[in-house]
């Protein structure tokens, strides 16, 4: 990750439609955004397409972004989630009749047959296996699917007040896994 | 601010998730700017989440050049769009200015035209007045003529032609005499204009013996339009004569200056 001063400069240039700055941002976040979209649409070709749309949207609305509204990554994350969810609601997409109700991460962890999954998902499997099952669901809902605290508490059947603190614990766990 | 407690609350994790309200986002942003520790915490949370999201991607993403190509395509469209709007705006602006100038010129032109027209109306009014005067005059002269015709058509009228004499052979005149009303109308249109200081005098003549009686003067001869003069004639005239006399007239006619002379036909 770029150092902070560099990120601030990058954001400033990006808002002024500097294509070089945009390229840096793309390099920094495209894989992340692709990952988020993929967990939702579960189709690599579609995920690539949606990701490109997300970055085009980001470029076209660059001037509307402000650090006051949140992190640039969060801003992109938000665009990506909305775009991916829009796609899953489209007619064309529903014709492929994929089972999207289940948890992506739970599915990954549940499958022992690696030939069915892309080889690159090994790392996520490793990351996820280090987490508690409740954390996997919580992180998926809050960061990938953009569920609100209320929606998350309803989905997981936990009190609303514990979502925030549970999430804190889960992210802390993830941080220790990442640092390993 | 209790930084530790703030961090422990889990708000920063929600901040990275993008699940806070606009107001909360602003507050966290200010906290990040104020406390480096909070900033570091946010960055670490973000980093961890980014590991997770990145790991969720099954393969390498397309290179930026693919996106750039897409962008330049849509960009070109956009650029054209912008140009078009700019052009349109320019066109509108120019049209606006042109319209304003045209309007101003038009107003000046209209004002000038208006003034000119007003002047023309005034002139026309004056002309109208003159014409009205002329029509009035014409009507008057017409009614005079009609009156004359009426007189001449009267069955009691005797018409006597006066022939030109030695002094002025081309001269002639006519007398329309209404014996009953004792009035004579002298048509002197055939007489030349009298010289300065002279005047025509009309005479009623008895032939046997020759006795001239003055009937009157054809005064204001030059200014009289129809040259018809009305004179009283109480005489039982045998003939009429017109002589040129000094201004004011004479007691007896100057026969050397006899212009016209005519005899009343005995049949009447």
PDB file of N, CA and C in Angstrom, chain A residues 1 4 19 22-23 26 29-32 34-36 38-39 44 48 51-52 55-56 59-60 67-71 73-74 77 81 105 118 120-121 123-124 128 139 142-144 146-147 149 164 167-168 171 174-175 178, chain B residues 7-20 22 25-26 29 32 39 41-64 66-68 70-71 74-75 78:
ATOM      1  N   UNK A   1       0.823  -1.197   0.000  1.00  0.00           N
ATOM      2  CA  UNK A   1       0.000   0.000   0.000  1.00  0.00           C
ATOM      3  C   UNK A   1       0.857   1.247   0.000  1.00  0.00           C
ATOM      4  N   UNK A   4       0.866   7.341   3.130  1.00  0.00           N
ATOM      5  CA  UNK A   4      -0.312   8.197   3.251  1.00  0.00           C
ATOM      6  C   UNK A   4      -0.253   9.472   2.426  1.00  0.00           C
ATOM      7  N   UNK A  19      -5.015  10.729 -15.484  1.00  0.00           N
ATOM      8  CA  UNK A  19      -5.121   9.327 -15.889  1.00  0.00           C
ATOM      9  C   UNK A  19      -4.033   8.469 -15.226  1.00  0.00           C
ATOM     10  N   UNK A  22      -5.155   7.631 -11.848  1.00  0.00           N
ATOM     11  CA  UNK A  22      -6.223   6.635 -11.963  1.00  0.00           C
ATOM     12  C   UNK A  22      -5.643   5.242 -12.199  1.00  0.00           C
ATOM     13  N   UNK A  23      -4.598   5.200 -12.996  1.00  0.00           N
ATOM     14  CA  UNK A  23      -3.943   3.917 -13.266  1.00  0.00           C
ATOM     15  C   UNK A  23      -3.360   3.326 -11.974  1.00  0.00           C
ATOM     16  N   UNK A  26      -6.126   1.985  -9.965  1.00  0.00           N
ATOM     17  CA  UNK A  26      -6.587   0.732 -10.561  1.00  0.00           C
ATOM     18  C   UNK A  26      -5.672  -0.421 -10.160  1.00  0.00           C
ATOM     19  N   UNK A  29      -6.298  -1.280  -6.454  1.00  0.00           N
ATOM     20  CA  UNK A  29      -7.577  -1.810  -5.974  1.00  0.00           C
ATOM     21  C   UNK A  29      -8.325  -2.751  -6.918  1.00  0.00           C
ATOM     22  N   UNK A  30      -7.878  -2.900  -8.154  1.00  0.00           N
ATOM     23  CA  UNK A  30      -8.673  -3.679  -9.100  1.00  0.00           C
ATOM     24  C   UNK A  30      -8.892  -5.123  -8.640  1.00  0.00           C
ATOM     25  N   UNK A  31      -7.838  -5.679  -8.062  1.00  0.00           N
ATOM     26  CA  UNK A  31      -7.958  -7.065  -7.594  1.00  0.00           C
ATOM     27  C   UNK A  31      -8.972  -7.164  -6.443  1.00  0.00           C
ATOM     28  N   UNK A  32      -8.923  -6.187  -5.567  1.00  0.00           N
ATOM     29  CA  UNK A  32      -9.868  -6.145  -4.437  1.00  0.00           C
ATOM     30  C   UNK A  32     -11.301  -6.051  -4.935  1.00  0.00           C
ATOM     31  N   UNK A  34     -12.433  -6.687  -7.869  1.00  0.00           N
ATOM     32  CA  UNK A  34     -12.789  -7.901  -8.599  1.00  0.00           C
ATOM     33  C   UNK A  34     -13.218  -9.004  -7.633  1.00  0.00           C
ATOM     34  N   UNK A  35     -12.453  -9.116  -6.530  1.00  0.00           N
ATOM     35  CA  UNK A  35     -12.767 -10.118  -5.504  1.00  0.00           C
ATOM     36  C   UNK A  35     -14.145  -9.907  -4.908  1.00  0.00           C
ATOM     37  N   UNK A  36     -14.444  -8.688  -4.572  1.00  0.00           N
ATOM     38  CA  UNK A  36     -15.749  -8.370  -3.977  1.00  0.00           C
ATOM     39  C   UNK A  36     -16.865  -8.736  -4.955  1.00  0.00           C
ATOM     40  N   UNK A  38     -16.723 -10.750  -7.468  1.00  0.00           N
ATOM     41  CA  UNK A  38     -16.748 -12.196  -7.743  1.00  0.00           C
ATOM     42  C   UNK A  38     -17.513 -12.961  -6.666  1.00  0.00           C
ATOM     43  N   UNK A  39     -17.331 -12.583  -5.408  1.00  0.00           N
ATOM     44  CA  UNK A  39     -18.056 -13.276  -4.337  1.00  0.00           C
ATOM     45  C   UNK A  39     -19.567 -13.109  -4.490  1.00  0.00           C
ATOM     46  N   UNK A  44     -16.477 -15.463 -13.285  1.00  0.00           N
ATOM     47  CA  UNK A  44     -15.297 -14.639 -13.497  1.00  0.00           C
ATOM     48  C   UNK A  44     -15.437 -13.648 -14.636  1.00  0.00           C
ATOM     49  N   UNK A  48     -15.267  -9.641 -14.206  1.00  0.00           N
ATOM     50  CA  UNK A  48     -14.320  -8.766 -14.916  1.00  0.00           C
ATOM     51  C   UNK A  48     -15.064  -7.595 -15.559  1.00  0.00           C
ATOM     52  N   UNK A  51     -16.326  -5.203 -12.986  1.00  0.00           N
ATOM     53  CA  UNK A  51     -15.223  -4.450 -12.410  1.00  0.00           C
ATOM     54  C   UNK A  51     -14.807  -3.279 -13.304  1.00  0.00           C
ATOM     55  N   UNK A  52     -14.762  -3.552 -14.581  1.00  0.00           N
ATOM     56  CA  UNK A  52     -14.419  -2.481 -15.532  1.00  0.00           C
ATOM     57  C   UNK A  52     -15.459  -1.349 -15.460  1.00  0.00           C
ATOM     58  N   UNK A  55     -14.878   0.781 -12.372  1.00  0.00           N
ATOM     59  CA  UNK A  55     -13.791   1.754 -12.488  1.00  0.00           C
ATOM     60  C   UNK A  55     -14.135   2.887 -13.471  1.00  0.00           C
ATOM     61  N   UNK A  56     -14.903   2.552 -14.472  1.00  0.00           N
ATOM     62  CA  UNK A  56     -15.341   3.610 -15.382  1.00  0.00           C
ATOM     63  C   UNK A  56     -16.262   4.590 -14.657  1.00  0.00           C
ATOM     64  N   UNK A  59     -14.146   6.727 -12.488  1.00  0.00           N
ATOM     65  CA  UNK A  59     -13.445   7.755 -13.271  1.00  0.00           C
ATOM     66  C   UNK A  59     -14.397   8.893 -13.652  1.00  0.00           C
ATOM     67  N   UNK A  60     -15.578   8.506 -14.102  1.00  0.00           N
ATOM     68  CA  UNK A  60     -16.538   9.521 -14.542  1.00  0.00           C
ATOM     69  C   UNK A  60     -17.084  10.372 -13.397  1.00  0.00           C
ATOM     70  N   UNK A  67     -12.631  12.784   0.539  1.00  0.00           N
ATOM     71  CA  UNK A  67     -12.169  11.992   1.692  1.00  0.00           C
ATOM     72  C   UNK A  67     -13.078  12.170   2.913  1.00  0.00           C
ATOM     73  N   UNK A  68     -13.810  13.284   2.932  1.00  0.00           N
ATOM     74  CA  UNK A  68     -14.736  13.513   4.055  1.00  0.00           C
ATOM     75  C   UNK A  68     -15.831  12.449   4.093  1.00  0.00           C
ATOM     76  N   UNK A  69     -16.119  11.886   2.928  1.00  0.00           N
ATOM     77  CA  UNK A  69     -17.194  10.893   2.841  1.00  0.00           C
ATOM     78  C   UNK A  69     -16.725   9.489   3.224  1.00  0.00           C
ATOM     79  N   UNK A  70     -15.398   9.335   3.341  1.00  0.00           N
ATOM     80  CA  UNK A  70     -14.868   8.009   3.675  1.00  0.00           C
ATOM     81  C   UNK A  70     -13.624   7.690   2.879  1.00  0.00           C
ATOM     82  N   UNK A  71     -13.087   6.515   3.107  1.00  0.00           N
ATOM     83  CA  UNK A  71     -11.874   6.091   2.407  1.00  0.00           C
ATOM     84  C   UNK A  71     -12.163   5.881   0.921  1.00  0.00           C
ATOM     85  N   UNK A  73     -10.976   3.534  -0.840  1.00  0.00           N
ATOM     86  CA  UNK A  73     -11.239   2.094  -0.980  1.00  0.00           C
ATOM     87  C   UNK A  73     -12.709   1.791  -0.661  1.00  0.00           C
ATOM     88  N   UNK A  74     -13.202   2.419   0.385  1.00  0.00           N
ATOM     89  CA  UNK A  74     -14.592   2.203   0.806  1.00  0.00           C
ATOM     90  C   UNK A  74     -15.563   2.710  -0.269  1.00  0.00           C
ATOM     91  N   UNK A  77     -15.495   0.247  -2.991  1.00  0.00           N
ATOM     92  CA  UNK A  77     -16.168  -0.944  -2.468  1.00  0.00           C
ATOM     93  C   UNK A  77     -17.693  -0.784  -2.608  1.00  0.00           C
ATOM     94  N   UNK A  81     -20.137  -3.090  -4.876  1.00  0.00           N
ATOM     95  CA  UNK A  81     -21.236  -3.875  -4.293  1.00  0.00           C
ATOM     96  C   UNK A  81     -22.550  -3.571  -5.008  1.00  0.00           C
ATOM     97  N   UNK A 105     -18.119 -17.845   1.052  1.00  0.00           N
ATOM     98  CA  UNK A 105     -16.982 -18.351   1.823  1.00  0.00           C
ATOM     99  C   UNK A 105     -17.266 -19.710   2.449  1.00  0.00           C
ATOM    100  N   UNK A 118     -11.186 -22.442  -8.496  1.00  0.00           N
ATOM    101  CA  UNK A 118      -9.980 -21.899  -9.079  1.00  0.00           C
ATOM    102  C   UNK A 118      -8.829 -22.059  -8.093  1.00  0.00           C
ATOM    103  N   UNK A 120      -6.468 -20.221  -7.457  1.00  0.00           N
ATOM    104  CA  UNK A 120      -6.112 -18.988  -6.748  1.00  0.00           C
ATOM    105  C   UNK A 120      -6.913 -18.774  -5.477  1.00  0.00           C
ATOM    106  N   UNK A 121      -7.946 -19.568  -5.301  1.00  0.00           N
ATOM    107  CA  UNK A 121      -8.771 -19.384  -4.109  1.00  0.00           C
ATOM    108  C   UNK A 121      -8.180 -20.093  -2.890  1.00  0.00           C
ATOM    109  N   UNK A 123      -5.639 -19.284  -1.197  1.00  0.00           N
ATOM    110  CA  UNK A 123      -5.237 -18.325  -0.175  1.00  0.00           C
ATOM    111  C   UNK A 123      -6.422 -17.885   0.680  1.00  0.00           C
ATOM    112  N   UNK A 124      -7.536 -17.602  -0.002  1.00  0.00           N
ATOM    113  CA  UNK A 124      -8.714 -17.174   0.742  1.00  0.00           C
ATOM    114  C   UNK A 124      -9.182 -18.305   1.664  1.00  0.00           C
ATOM    115  N   UNK A 128      -9.630 -17.932   5.514  1.00  0.00           N
ATOM    116  CA  UNK A 128     -10.936 -18.190   6.105  1.00  0.00           C
ATOM    117  C   UNK A 128     -10.873 -19.308   7.142  1.00  0.00           C
ATOM    118  N   UNK A 139     -18.073 -10.958   8.296  1.00  0.00           N
ATOM    119  CA  UNK A 139     -17.224 -10.183   7.382  1.00  0.00           C
ATOM    120  C   UNK A 139     -17.804 -10.170   5.970  1.00  0.00           C
ATOM    121  N   UNK A 142     -20.904  -7.745   5.990  1.00  0.00           N
ATOM    122  CA  UNK A 142     -20.598  -6.327   6.194  1.00  0.00           C
ATOM    123  C   UNK A 142     -19.691  -5.748   5.109  1.00  0.00           C
ATOM    124  N   UNK A 143     -18.686  -6.524   4.685  1.00  0.00           N
ATOM    125  CA  UNK A 143     -17.717  -5.947   3.746  1.00  0.00           C
ATOM    126  C   UNK A 143     -17.992  -6.295   2.278  1.00  0.00           C
ATOM    127  N   UNK A 144     -18.532  -7.462   2.058  1.00  0.00           N
ATOM    128  CA  UNK A 144     -18.744  -7.880   0.673  1.00  0.00           C
ATOM    129  C   UNK A 144     -20.160  -7.586   0.183  1.00  0.00           C
ATOM    130  N   UNK A 146     -22.391  -5.619   1.883  1.00  0.00           N
ATOM    131  CA  UNK A 146     -22.857  -4.283   2.258  1.00  0.00           C
ATOM    132  C   UNK A 146     -24.112  -4.274   3.111  1.00  0.00           C
ATOM    133  N   UNK A 147     -24.298  -5.322   3.861  1.00  0.00           N
ATOM    134  CA  UNK A 147     -25.445  -5.360   4.773  1.00  0.00           C
ATOM    135  C   UNK A 147     -25.260  -4.306   5.860  1.00  0.00           C
ATOM    136  N   UNK A 149     -25.897  -2.952   9.813  1.00  0.00           N
ATOM    137  CA  UNK A 149     -25.790  -3.661  11.101  1.00  0.00           C
ATOM    138  C   UNK A 149     -27.097  -4.383  11.424  1.00  0.00           C
ATOM    139  N   UNK A 164     -21.423  -4.610  16.018  1.00  0.00           N
ATOM    140  CA  UNK A 164     -20.271  -3.714  15.965  1.00  0.00           C
ATOM    141  C   UNK A 164     -19.057  -4.294  16.709  1.00  0.00           C
ATOM    142  N   UNK A 167     -17.798  -7.556  15.148  1.00  0.00           N
ATOM    143  CA  UNK A 167     -17.056  -7.240  13.924  1.00  0.00           C
ATOM    144  C   UNK A 167     -15.641  -6.786  14.266  1.00  0.00           C
ATOM    145  N   UNK A 168     -15.545  -5.988  15.305  1.00  0.00           N
ATOM    146  CA  UNK A 168     -14.234  -5.518  15.778  1.00  0.00           C
ATOM    147  C   UNK A 168     -13.330  -6.714  16.105  1.00  0.00           C
ATOM    148  N   UNK A 171     -12.395  -8.601  12.756  1.00  0.00           N
ATOM    149  CA  UNK A 171     -11.384  -7.877  11.968  1.00  0.00           C
ATOM    150  C   UNK A 171     -10.024  -7.997  12.653  1.00  0.00           C
ATOM    151  N   UNK A 174      -8.653 -11.264  11.808  1.00  0.00           N
ATOM    152  CA  UNK A 174      -8.190 -11.237  10.414  1.00  0.00           C
ATOM    153  C   UNK A 174      -6.836 -10.515  10.321  1.00  0.00           C
ATOM    154  N   UNK A 175      -6.699  -9.448  11.066  1.00  0.00           N
ATOM    155  CA  UNK A 175      -5.465  -8.662  11.047  1.00  0.00           C
ATOM    156  C   UNK A 175      -4.280  -9.527  11.544  1.00  0.00           C
ATOM    157  N   UNK A 178      -3.436 -11.943   8.762  1.00  0.00           N
ATOM    158  CA  UNK A 178      -2.763 -11.268   7.622  1.00  0.00           C
ATOM    159  C   UNK A 178      -1.320 -10.996   7.945  1.00  0.00           C
TER     160      UNK A 178
ATOM    161  N   UNK B   7     -11.435   3.589  19.501  1.00  0.00           N
ATOM    162  CA  UNK B   7     -10.961   2.518  18.619  1.00  0.00           C
ATOM    163  C   UNK B   7     -11.657   1.193  18.970  1.00  0.00           C
ATOM    164  N   UNK B   8     -11.744   0.929  20.268  1.00  0.00           N
ATOM    165  CA  UNK B   8     -12.335  -0.329  20.731  1.00  0.00           C
ATOM    166  C   UNK B   8     -13.821  -0.456  20.396  1.00  0.00           C
ATOM    167  N   UNK B   9     -14.463   0.704  20.175  1.00  0.00           N
ATOM    168  CA  UNK B   9     -15.921   0.687  19.934  1.00  0.00           C
ATOM    169  C   UNK B   9     -16.297  -0.057  18.652  1.00  0.00           C
ATOM    170  N   UNK B  10     -15.335  -0.165  17.755  1.00  0.00           N
ATOM    171  CA  UNK B  10     -15.621  -0.866  16.484  1.00  0.00           C
ATOM    172  C   UNK B  10     -16.150   0.058  15.406  1.00  0.00           C
ATOM    173  N   UNK B  11     -16.195   1.352  15.688  1.00  0.00           N
ATOM    174  CA  UNK B  11     -16.719   2.309  14.699  1.00  0.00           C
ATOM    175  C   UNK B  11     -15.817   2.403  13.463  1.00  0.00           C
ATOM    176  N   UNK B  12     -14.509   2.218  13.692  1.00  0.00           N
ATOM    177  CA  UNK B  12     -13.579   2.352  12.568  1.00  0.00           C
ATOM    178  C   UNK B  12     -13.738   1.200  11.569  1.00  0.00           C
ATOM    179  N   UNK B  13     -14.069   0.028  12.084  1.00  0.00           N
ATOM    180  CA  UNK B  13     -14.313  -1.122  11.210  1.00  0.00           C
ATOM    181  C   UNK B  13     -15.540  -0.862  10.333  1.00  0.00           C
ATOM    182  N   UNK B  14     -16.566  -0.272  10.968  1.00  0.00           N
ATOM    183  CA  UNK B  14     -17.782   0.045  10.207  1.00  0.00           C
ATOM    184  C   UNK B  14     -17.502   1.169   9.197  1.00  0.00           C
ATOM    185  N   UNK B  15     -16.591   2.056   9.592  1.00  0.00           N
ATOM    186  CA  UNK B  15     -16.197   3.158   8.714  1.00  0.00           C
ATOM    187  C   UNK B  15     -15.586   2.609   7.425  1.00  0.00           C
ATOM    188  N   UNK B  16     -14.706   1.645   7.575  1.00  0.00           N
ATOM    189  CA  UNK B  16     -14.071   1.044   6.393  1.00  0.00           C
ATOM    190  C   UNK B  16     -15.101   0.267   5.564  1.00  0.00           C
ATOM    191  N   UNK B  17     -16.058  -0.329   6.254  1.00  0.00           N
ATOM    192  CA  UNK B  17     -17.102  -1.083   5.545  1.00  0.00           C
ATOM    193  C   UNK B  17     -18.042  -0.152   4.779  1.00  0.00           C
ATOM    194  N   UNK B  18     -18.014   1.135   5.164  1.00  0.00           N
ATOM    195  CA  UNK B  18     -18.903   2.096   4.504  1.00  0.00           C
ATOM    196  C   UNK B  18     -20.317   2.012   5.027  1.00  0.00           C
ATOM    197  N   UNK B  19     -20.446   1.709   6.310  1.00  0.00           N
ATOM    198  CA  UNK B  19     -21.783   1.503   6.870  1.00  0.00           C
ATOM    199  C   UNK B  19     -22.204   2.622   7.823  1.00  0.00           C
ATOM    200  N   UNK B  20     -21.420   3.691   7.854  1.00  0.00           N
ATOM    201  CA  UNK B  20     -21.773   4.792   8.749  1.00  0.00           C
ATOM    202  C   UNK B  20     -22.588   5.846   8.006  1.00  0.00           C
ATOM    203  N   UNK B  22     -23.533   9.756   6.971  1.00  0.00           N
ATOM    204  CA  UNK B  22     -22.693  10.820   6.423  1.00  0.00           C
ATOM    205  C   UNK B  22     -22.034  11.631   7.543  1.00  0.00           C
ATOM    206  N   UNK B  25     -19.369   9.581   9.223  1.00  0.00           N
ATOM    207  CA  UNK B  25     -18.199   9.529   8.351  1.00  0.00           C
ATOM    208  C   UNK B  25     -17.343  10.784   8.521  1.00  0.00           C
ATOM    209  N   UNK B  26     -18.031  11.914   8.572  1.00  0.00           N
ATOM    210  CA  UNK B  26     -17.343  13.195   8.731  1.00  0.00           C
ATOM    211  C   UNK B  26     -16.598  13.251  10.065  1.00  0.00           C
ATOM    212  N   UNK B  29     -13.599  11.071   9.905  1.00  0.00           N
ATOM    213  CA  UNK B  29     -12.601  11.736   9.056  1.00  0.00           C
ATOM    214  C   UNK B  29     -11.832  12.784   9.855  1.00  0.00           C
ATOM    215  N   UNK B  32      -9.526  11.120  12.258  1.00  0.00           N
ATOM    216  CA  UNK B  32      -8.331  10.619  11.553  1.00  0.00           C
ATOM    217  C   UNK B  32      -7.317  11.746  11.375  1.00  0.00           C
ATOM    218  N   UNK B  39      -5.726   7.173  12.691  1.00  0.00           N
ATOM    219  CA  UNK B  39      -5.422   7.032  11.273  1.00  0.00           C
ATOM    220  C   UNK B  39      -4.731   5.690  11.014  1.00  0.00           C
ATOM    221  N   UNK B  41      -4.852   3.037  12.815  1.00  0.00           N
ATOM    222  CA  UNK B  41      -5.810   1.959  13.065  1.00  0.00           C
ATOM    223  C   UNK B  41      -6.688   1.730  11.827  1.00  0.00           C
ATOM    224  N   UNK B  42      -7.199   2.821  11.267  1.00  0.00           N
ATOM    225  CA  UNK B  42      -8.047   2.727  10.077  1.00  0.00           C
ATOM    226  C   UNK B  42      -7.291   2.066   8.928  1.00  0.00           C
ATOM    227  N   UNK B  43      -6.046   2.467   8.771  1.00  0.00           N
ATOM    228  CA  UNK B  43      -5.242   1.916   7.680  1.00  0.00           C
ATOM    229  C   UNK B  43      -4.994   0.418   7.865  1.00  0.00           C
ATOM    230  N   UNK B  44      -4.821   0.019   9.109  1.00  0.00           N
ATOM    231  CA  UNK B  44      -4.585  -1.403   9.381  1.00  0.00           C
ATOM    232  C   UNK B  44      -5.854  -2.226   9.144  1.00  0.00           C
ATOM    233  N   UNK B  45      -6.978  -1.668   9.545  1.00  0.00           N
ATOM    234  CA  UNK B  45      -8.259  -2.345   9.297  1.00  0.00           C
ATOM    235  C   UNK B  45      -8.451  -2.497   7.791  1.00  0.00           C
ATOM    236  N   UNK B  46      -8.229  -1.404   7.104  1.00  0.00           N
ATOM    237  CA  UNK B  46      -8.397  -1.392   5.649  1.00  0.00           C
ATOM    238  C   UNK B  46      -7.480  -2.427   4.990  1.00  0.00           C
ATOM    239  N   UNK B  47      -6.270  -2.455   5.461  1.00  0.00           N
ATOM    240  CA  UNK B  47      -5.278  -3.382   4.923  1.00  0.00           C
ATOM    241  C   UNK B  47      -5.740  -4.832   5.078  1.00  0.00           C
ATOM    242  N   UNK B  48      -6.272  -5.142   6.242  1.00  0.00           N
ATOM    243  CA  UNK B  48      -6.741  -6.507   6.505  1.00  0.00           C
ATOM    244  C   UNK B  48      -7.906  -6.863   5.584  1.00  0.00           C
ATOM    245  N   UNK B  49      -8.833  -5.935   5.466  1.00  0.00           N
ATOM    246  CA  UNK B  49      -9.999  -6.172   4.602  1.00  0.00           C
ATOM    247  C   UNK B  49      -9.553  -6.316   3.151  1.00  0.00           C
ATOM    248  N   UNK B  50      -8.580  -5.505   2.768  1.00  0.00           N
ATOM    249  CA  UNK B  50      -8.083  -5.569   1.395  1.00  0.00           C
ATOM    250  C   UNK B  50      -7.438  -6.917   1.101  1.00  0.00           C
ATOM    251  N   UNK B  51      -6.797  -7.482   2.105  1.00  0.00           N
ATOM    252  CA  UNK B  51      -6.252  -8.842   1.945  1.00  0.00           C
ATOM    253  C   UNK B  51      -7.360  -9.820   1.608  1.00  0.00           C
ATOM    254  N   UNK B  52      -8.434  -9.632   2.350  1.00  0.00           N
ATOM    255  CA  UNK B  52      -9.570 -10.542   2.185  1.00  0.00           C
ATOM    256  C   UNK B  52     -10.237 -10.374   0.825  1.00  0.00           C
ATOM    257  N   UNK B  53     -10.461  -9.142   0.445  1.00  0.00           N
ATOM    258  CA  UNK B  53     -11.138  -8.894  -0.844  1.00  0.00           C
ATOM    259  C   UNK B  53     -10.240  -9.329  -2.009  1.00  0.00           C
ATOM    260  N   UNK B  54      -8.966  -9.055  -1.862  1.00  0.00           N
ATOM    261  CA  UNK B  54      -8.025  -9.413  -2.929  1.00  0.00           C
ATOM    262  C   UNK B  54      -7.957 -10.935  -3.086  1.00  0.00           C
ATOM    263  N   UNK B  55      -7.939 -11.587  -1.969  1.00  0.00           N
ATOM    264  CA  UNK B  55      -7.854 -13.049  -1.977  1.00  0.00           C
ATOM    265  C   UNK B  55      -9.105 -13.691  -2.555  1.00  0.00           C
ATOM    266  N   UNK B  56     -10.195 -12.938  -2.529  1.00  0.00           N
ATOM    267  CA  UNK B  56     -11.451 -13.471  -3.060  1.00  0.00           C
ATOM    268  C   UNK B  56     -11.500 -13.468  -4.576  1.00  0.00           C
ATOM    269  N   UNK B  57     -10.570 -12.772  -5.180  1.00  0.00           N
ATOM    270  CA  UNK B  57     -10.526 -12.730  -6.640  1.00  0.00           C
ATOM    271  C   UNK B  57      -9.846 -13.985  -7.156  1.00  0.00           C
ATOM    272  N   UNK B  58     -10.529 -14.728  -8.021  1.00  0.00           N
ATOM    273  CA  UNK B  58      -9.983 -16.007  -8.460  1.00  0.00           C
ATOM    274  C   UNK B  58      -8.818 -15.895  -9.439  1.00  0.00           C
ATOM    275  N   UNK B  59      -8.636 -14.758 -10.046  1.00  0.00           N
ATOM    276  CA  UNK B  59      -7.536 -14.687 -11.023  1.00  0.00           C
ATOM    277  C   UNK B  59      -7.044 -13.275 -11.171  1.00  0.00           C
ATOM    278  N   UNK B  60      -6.130 -13.112 -12.086  1.00  0.00           N
ATOM    279  CA  UNK B  60      -5.615 -11.772 -12.335  1.00  0.00           C
ATOM    280  C   UNK B  60      -6.669 -10.941 -13.063  1.00  0.00           C
ATOM    281  N   UNK B  61      -6.711  -9.697 -12.694  1.00  0.00           N
ATOM    282  CA  UNK B  61      -7.660  -8.813 -13.369  1.00  0.00           C
ATOM    283  C   UNK B  61      -7.072  -8.320 -14.679  1.00  0.00           C
ATOM    284  N   UNK B  62      -7.958  -7.857 -15.529  1.00  0.00           N
ATOM    285  CA  UNK B  62      -7.510  -7.306 -16.820  1.00  0.00           C
ATOM    286  C   UNK B  62      -6.613  -6.106 -16.573  1.00  0.00           C
ATOM    287  N   UNK B  63      -5.698  -5.900 -17.518  1.00  0.00           N
ATOM    288  CA  UNK B  63      -4.771  -4.775 -17.347  1.00  0.00           C
ATOM    289  C   UNK B  63      -5.500  -3.447 -17.525  1.00  0.00           C
ATOM    290  N   UNK B  64      -4.836  -2.419 -17.032  1.00  0.00           N
ATOM    291  CA  UNK B  64      -5.428  -1.088 -17.090  1.00  0.00           C
ATOM    292  C   UNK B  64      -5.663  -0.634 -18.533  1.00  0.00           C
ATOM    293  N   UNK B  66      -6.833  -2.179 -20.992  1.00  0.00           N
ATOM    294  CA  UNK B  66      -8.164  -2.564 -21.464  1.00  0.00           C
ATOM    295  C   UNK B  66      -9.197  -1.518 -21.032  1.00  0.00           C
ATOM    296  N   UNK B  67      -9.066  -1.141 -19.767  1.00  0.00           N
ATOM    297  CA  UNK B  67      -9.995  -0.134 -19.228  1.00  0.00           C
ATOM    298  C   UNK B  67      -9.780   1.217 -19.912  1.00  0.00           C
ATOM    299  N   UNK B  68      -8.493   1.526 -20.119  1.00  0.00           N
ATOM    300  CA  UNK B  68      -8.152   2.816 -20.742  1.00  0.00           C
ATOM    301  C   UNK B  68      -8.775   2.909 -22.136  1.00  0.00           C
ATOM    302  N   UNK B  70     -11.401   1.329 -23.180  1.00  0.00           N
ATOM    303  CA  UNK B  70     -12.846   1.522 -22.977  1.00  0.00           C
ATOM    304  C   UNK B  70     -13.165   2.978 -22.656  1.00  0.00           C
ATOM    305  N   UNK B  71     -12.314   3.514 -21.768  1.00  0.00           N
ATOM    306  CA  UNK B  71     -12.520   4.898 -21.337  1.00  0.00           C
ATOM    307  C   UNK B  71     -12.364   5.869 -22.500  1.00  0.00           C
ATOM    308  N   UNK B  74     -15.404   5.821 -24.645  1.00  0.00           N
ATOM    309  CA  UNK B  74     -16.517   6.573 -24.048  1.00  0.00           C
ATOM    310  C   UNK B  74     -16.145   8.041 -23.884  1.00  0.00           C
ATOM    311  N   UNK B  75     -14.828   8.248 -23.681  1.00  0.00           N
ATOM    312  CA  UNK B  75     -14.324   9.613 -23.527  1.00  0.00           C
ATOM    313  C   UNK B  75     -14.514  10.390 -24.829  1.00  0.00           C
ATOM    314  N   UNK B  78     -17.793  11.359 -25.169  1.00  0.00           N
ATOM    315  CA  UNK B  78     -18.055  12.466 -24.240  1.00  0.00           C
ATOM    316  C   UNK B  78     -17.498  13.775 -24.766  1.00  0.00           C
TER     317      UNK B  78
END
